[in-house]
Coordinates of C-alpha atoms in Angstrom, one line a residue:
X358 CA -6.9 15.8 -1.6
X359 CA -7.8 15.9 2.0
X360 CA -6.7 12.9 4.0
X361 CA -8.3 12.1 7.3
X362 CA -7.4 9.9 10.2
X363 CA -10.1 7.2 10.5
X364 CA -10.1 5.7 14.0
X365 CA -12.0 2.4 14.6
X366 CA -12.4 0.2 17.7
X367 CA -12.1 -3.5 17.1
X368 CA -11.8 -6.8 19.0
X369 CA -8.3 -8.1 19.2
X370 CA -9.2 -11.5 17.6
X371 CA -11.1 -9.9 14.8
X372 CA -8.2 -7.6 13.9
X373 CA -5.6 -10.3 14.2
X374 CA -7.8 -12.5 12.0
X375 CA -7.9 -9.8 9.3
X376 CA -4.2 -9.2 9.5
X377 CA -3.6 -13.0 9.1
X378 CA -6.0 -13.2 6.2
X379 CA -4.3 -10.4 4.4
X380 CA -0.9 -11.8 5.1
X381 CA -2.0 -14.9 3.4
X382 CA -3.4 -13.1 0.4
X383 CA -1.3 -10.0 -0.2
X384 CA 2.3 -9.8 -1.3
X385 CA 4.5 -8.6 1.7
X386 CA 5.3 -5.3 0.0
X387 CA 1.6 -4.4 -0.2
X388 CA 0.6 -5.7 3.2
X389 CA 1.9 -2.5 4.8
X390 CA 0.7 -0.2 2.0
X391 CA -1.2 3.0 3.0
X392 CA -4.0 1.5 0.8
X393 CA -4.4 -1.6 2.9
X394 CA -7.2 -1.4 5.4
X395 CA -7.5 -4.2 8.0
X396 CA -11.3 -4.0 8.2
X397 CA -12.4 -3.7 4.6
X398 CA -13.9 -7.2 4.6
X399 CA -15.6 -6.9 7.9
X400 CA -19.3 -6.1 8.6
X401 CA -20.3 -2.5 9.5
X402 CA -23.8 -1.0 9.4
X403 CA -24.7 2.1 11.4
X404 CA -26.6 1.2 14.6
X405 CA -26.4 -2.5 14.0
X406 CA -25.6 -4.7 17.0
X407 CA -23.6 -7.3 15.0
X408 CA -20.9 -4.9 13.7
X409 CA -17.4 -6.3 13.9
X410 CA -16.0 -2.8 14.6
X411 CA -17.1 0.7 15.5
X412 CA -15.9 4.1 14.5
X413 CA -14.3 6.2 17.2
X414 CA -14.9 10.0 17.5
X415 CA -12.0 12.3 16.6
X416 CA -13.9 15.3 15.3
X417 CA -12.8 18.0 14.5
X418 CA -9.2 16.8 14.5
X419 CA -9.3 14.2 11.8
X420 CA -7.0 15.9 9.2
X421 CA -3.7 14.1 8.8
X422 CA -2.2 17.5 8.1
X423 CA -2.6 18.2 11.8
X424 CA 0.1 15.6 12.4
X425 CA 2.6 17.7 10.6
X426 CA 2.1 20.7 12.9
X427 CA 1.9 18.5 16.0
X428 CA 5.2 16.8 14.9
X429 CA 7.0 20.1 14.5
X430 CA 5.6 21.5 17.7
X431 CA 6.6 18.5 19.8
X432 CA 10.2 18.7 18.6
X433 CA 10.3 22.4 19.3
X434 CA 8.8 22.0 22.8
X435 CA 11.2 19.2 23.7
X436 CA 14.3 21.0 22.4
X437 CA 13.3 24.3 24.0
X438 CA 12.3 22.7 27.3
X439 CA 15.8 21.1 27.5
X440 CA 17.5 24.4 26.7
X441 CA 15.5 26.8 28.8
X442 CA 13.6 25.1 31.6
X443 CA 15.2 25.7 35.0
X444 CA 12.8 23.7 37.2
X445 CA 15.0 20.6 37.8
X446 CA 13.1 18.5 35.3
X447 CA 9.3 18.7 35.4
X448 CA 9.0 20.8 32.3
X449 CA 11.4 18.6 30.3
X450 CA 9.6 15.5 31.5
X451 CA 6.2 16.9 30.4
X452 CA 7.7 17.9 27.0
X453 CA 9.2 14.4 26.7
X454 CA 5.9 12.7 27.6
X455 CA 4.0 14.9 25.0
X456 CA 6.7 14.0 22.4
X457 CA 6.3 10.3 23.1
X458 CA 2.5 10.5 23.2
X459 CA 2.1 12.2 19.9
X460 CA 4.5 9.9 18.1
X461 CA 2.2 6.9 18.7
X462 CA -0.5 8.5 16.5
X463 CA 1.5 9.4 13.5
X464 CA 0.7 7.1 10.6
X465 CA 1.0 7.2 6.8
X466 CA 4.0 9.6 6.7
X467 CA 6.6 8.3 9.1
X468 CA 9.3 5.7 8.6
X469 CA 8.8 3.9 11.9
X470 CA 6.0 3.4 14.3
X471 CA 7.5 1.4 17.2
X472 CA 4.2 1.4 19.1
X473 CA 2.3 -0.5 16.4
X474 CA 1.2 -3.9 17.7
X475 CA 1.8 -5.6 14.3
X476 CA 4.8 -3.6 13.2
X477 CA 3.1 -1.7 10.4
X478 CA 4.1 1.9 9.5
X479 CA 1.1 3.1 7.5
X480 CA -1.5 2.5 10.3
X481 CA -1.6 2.8 14.0
X482 CA -2.7 -0.2 16.0
X483 CA -2.8 0.1 19.8
X484 CA -3.7 -2.8 22.1
X485 CA -6.0 -2.3 25.0
X486 CA -3.2 -2.6 27.5
X487 CA -1.1 0.0 25.6
X488 CA -4.2 2.3 25.4
X489 CA -4.2 2.3 29.2
X490 CA -0.5 2.8 29.4
X491 CA -0.6 5.7 26.9
X492 CA -3.5 7.3 28.7
X493 CA -1.5 7.2 31.9
X494 CA 1.4 8.9 30.0
X495 CA -0.9 11.6 28.8
X496 CA -2.1 12.3 32.4
X497 CA 1.5 13.0 33.5
X498 CA 1.8 15.9 31.0
X499 CA 1.7 19.2 32.8
X500 CA 0.5 21.5 30.0
X501 CA 0.7 24.5 32.3
X502 CA 4.5 24.1 32.4
X503 CA 4.7 23.8 28.7
X504 CA 2.6 26.9 27.8
X505 CA 5.3 29.5 28.6
X506 CA 7.9 27.5 26.6
X507 CA 5.6 27.4 23.6
X508 CA 4.6 31.0 23.9
X509 CA 8.2 32.2 23.9
X510 CA 9.9 29.7 21.5
X511 CA 7.3 27.8 19.4
X512 CA 4.9 30.2 17.8
X513 CA 6.2 29.4 14.3
X514 CA 8.0 26.6 12.6
X515 CA 11.8 26.5 12.9
X516 CA 12.1 28.0 9.4
X517 CA 9.8 30.9 10.5
X518 CA 6.8 29.7 8.5
X519 CA 3.4 29.7 10.2
X520 CA 1.6 26.7 11.5
X521 CA -1.4 26.0 9.3
X522 CA -3.6 23.4 11.0
X523 CA -2.8 23.8 14.7
X524 CA -2.3 27.5 15.3
X525 CA -1.9 27.9 19.0
X526 CA -0.8 26.1 22.2
X527 CA -4.5 25.7 23.1
X528 CA -5.0 24.0 19.7
X529 CA -2.1 21.6 20.4
X530 CA -3.6 20.8 23.8
X531 CA -7.0 20.2 22.3
X532 CA -5.5 17.9 19.6
X533 CA -3.6 15.9 22.1
X534 CA -6.7 15.7 24.3
X535 CA -8.8 14.4 21.4
X536 CA -6.2 11.7 20.7
X537 CA -6.3 10.7 24.4
X538 CA -10.0 10.6 24.0
X539 CA -9.5 7.7 21.5
X540 CA -7.6 5.8 24.1
X541 CA -10.4 6.4 26.6
X542 CA -13.0 5.2 24.1
X543 CA -11.0 2.0 23.4
X544 CA -10.6 1.4 27.1
X545 CA -14.3 2.0 27.9
X546 CA -15.4 -0.6 25.3
X547 CA -12.5 -3.0 25.8
X548 CA -11.4 -2.8 22.1
X549 CA -8.1 -2.2 20.3
X550 CA -7.6 1.1 18.6
X551 CA -6.9 1.0 14.8
X552 CA -6.2 4.3 12.9
X553 CA -5.5 4.6 9.2
X554 CA -5.5 7.5 6.8
X555 CA -8.4 7.5 4.4

């Protein structure tokens, strides 16, 4: 089964209303289930002006499996930048920023998601102000500094197996840039960003 990240843009009050409605109707143990979607009861029709949410664009990076590669790569980059970088900090700071940035978008398979506005683990919910903050974090990443670290130390997983969904440093940069694009889309329309696996 192929699972995709589904990003939507939604007004804060509409999303908060959906969360409140489901909190009142669902048992607590199922409220944060991967099956719970906080827009299922809302109105959406392509090209209609009265929609309560809109889909954001993440093509062609929608596979949740890309998260697994990005997760392994961000750990490797951070560890190797700490071990090998000799530039008094900029490489390590870029690796740390990328590490933090990617963590925000992991949903459905992680145990914690500290950036989620409602405290859920199986979806990613980012407020408009946090979209701006995370975009600023992304802009501080110097990928040129990280490229040599990746090329020398991060071509395969730590166990030696190949990456399957993001196969190069350029692919990782493209993936992170696409995620930043979601933040930009949210900021441009003044909506919250809600991502779930579907």
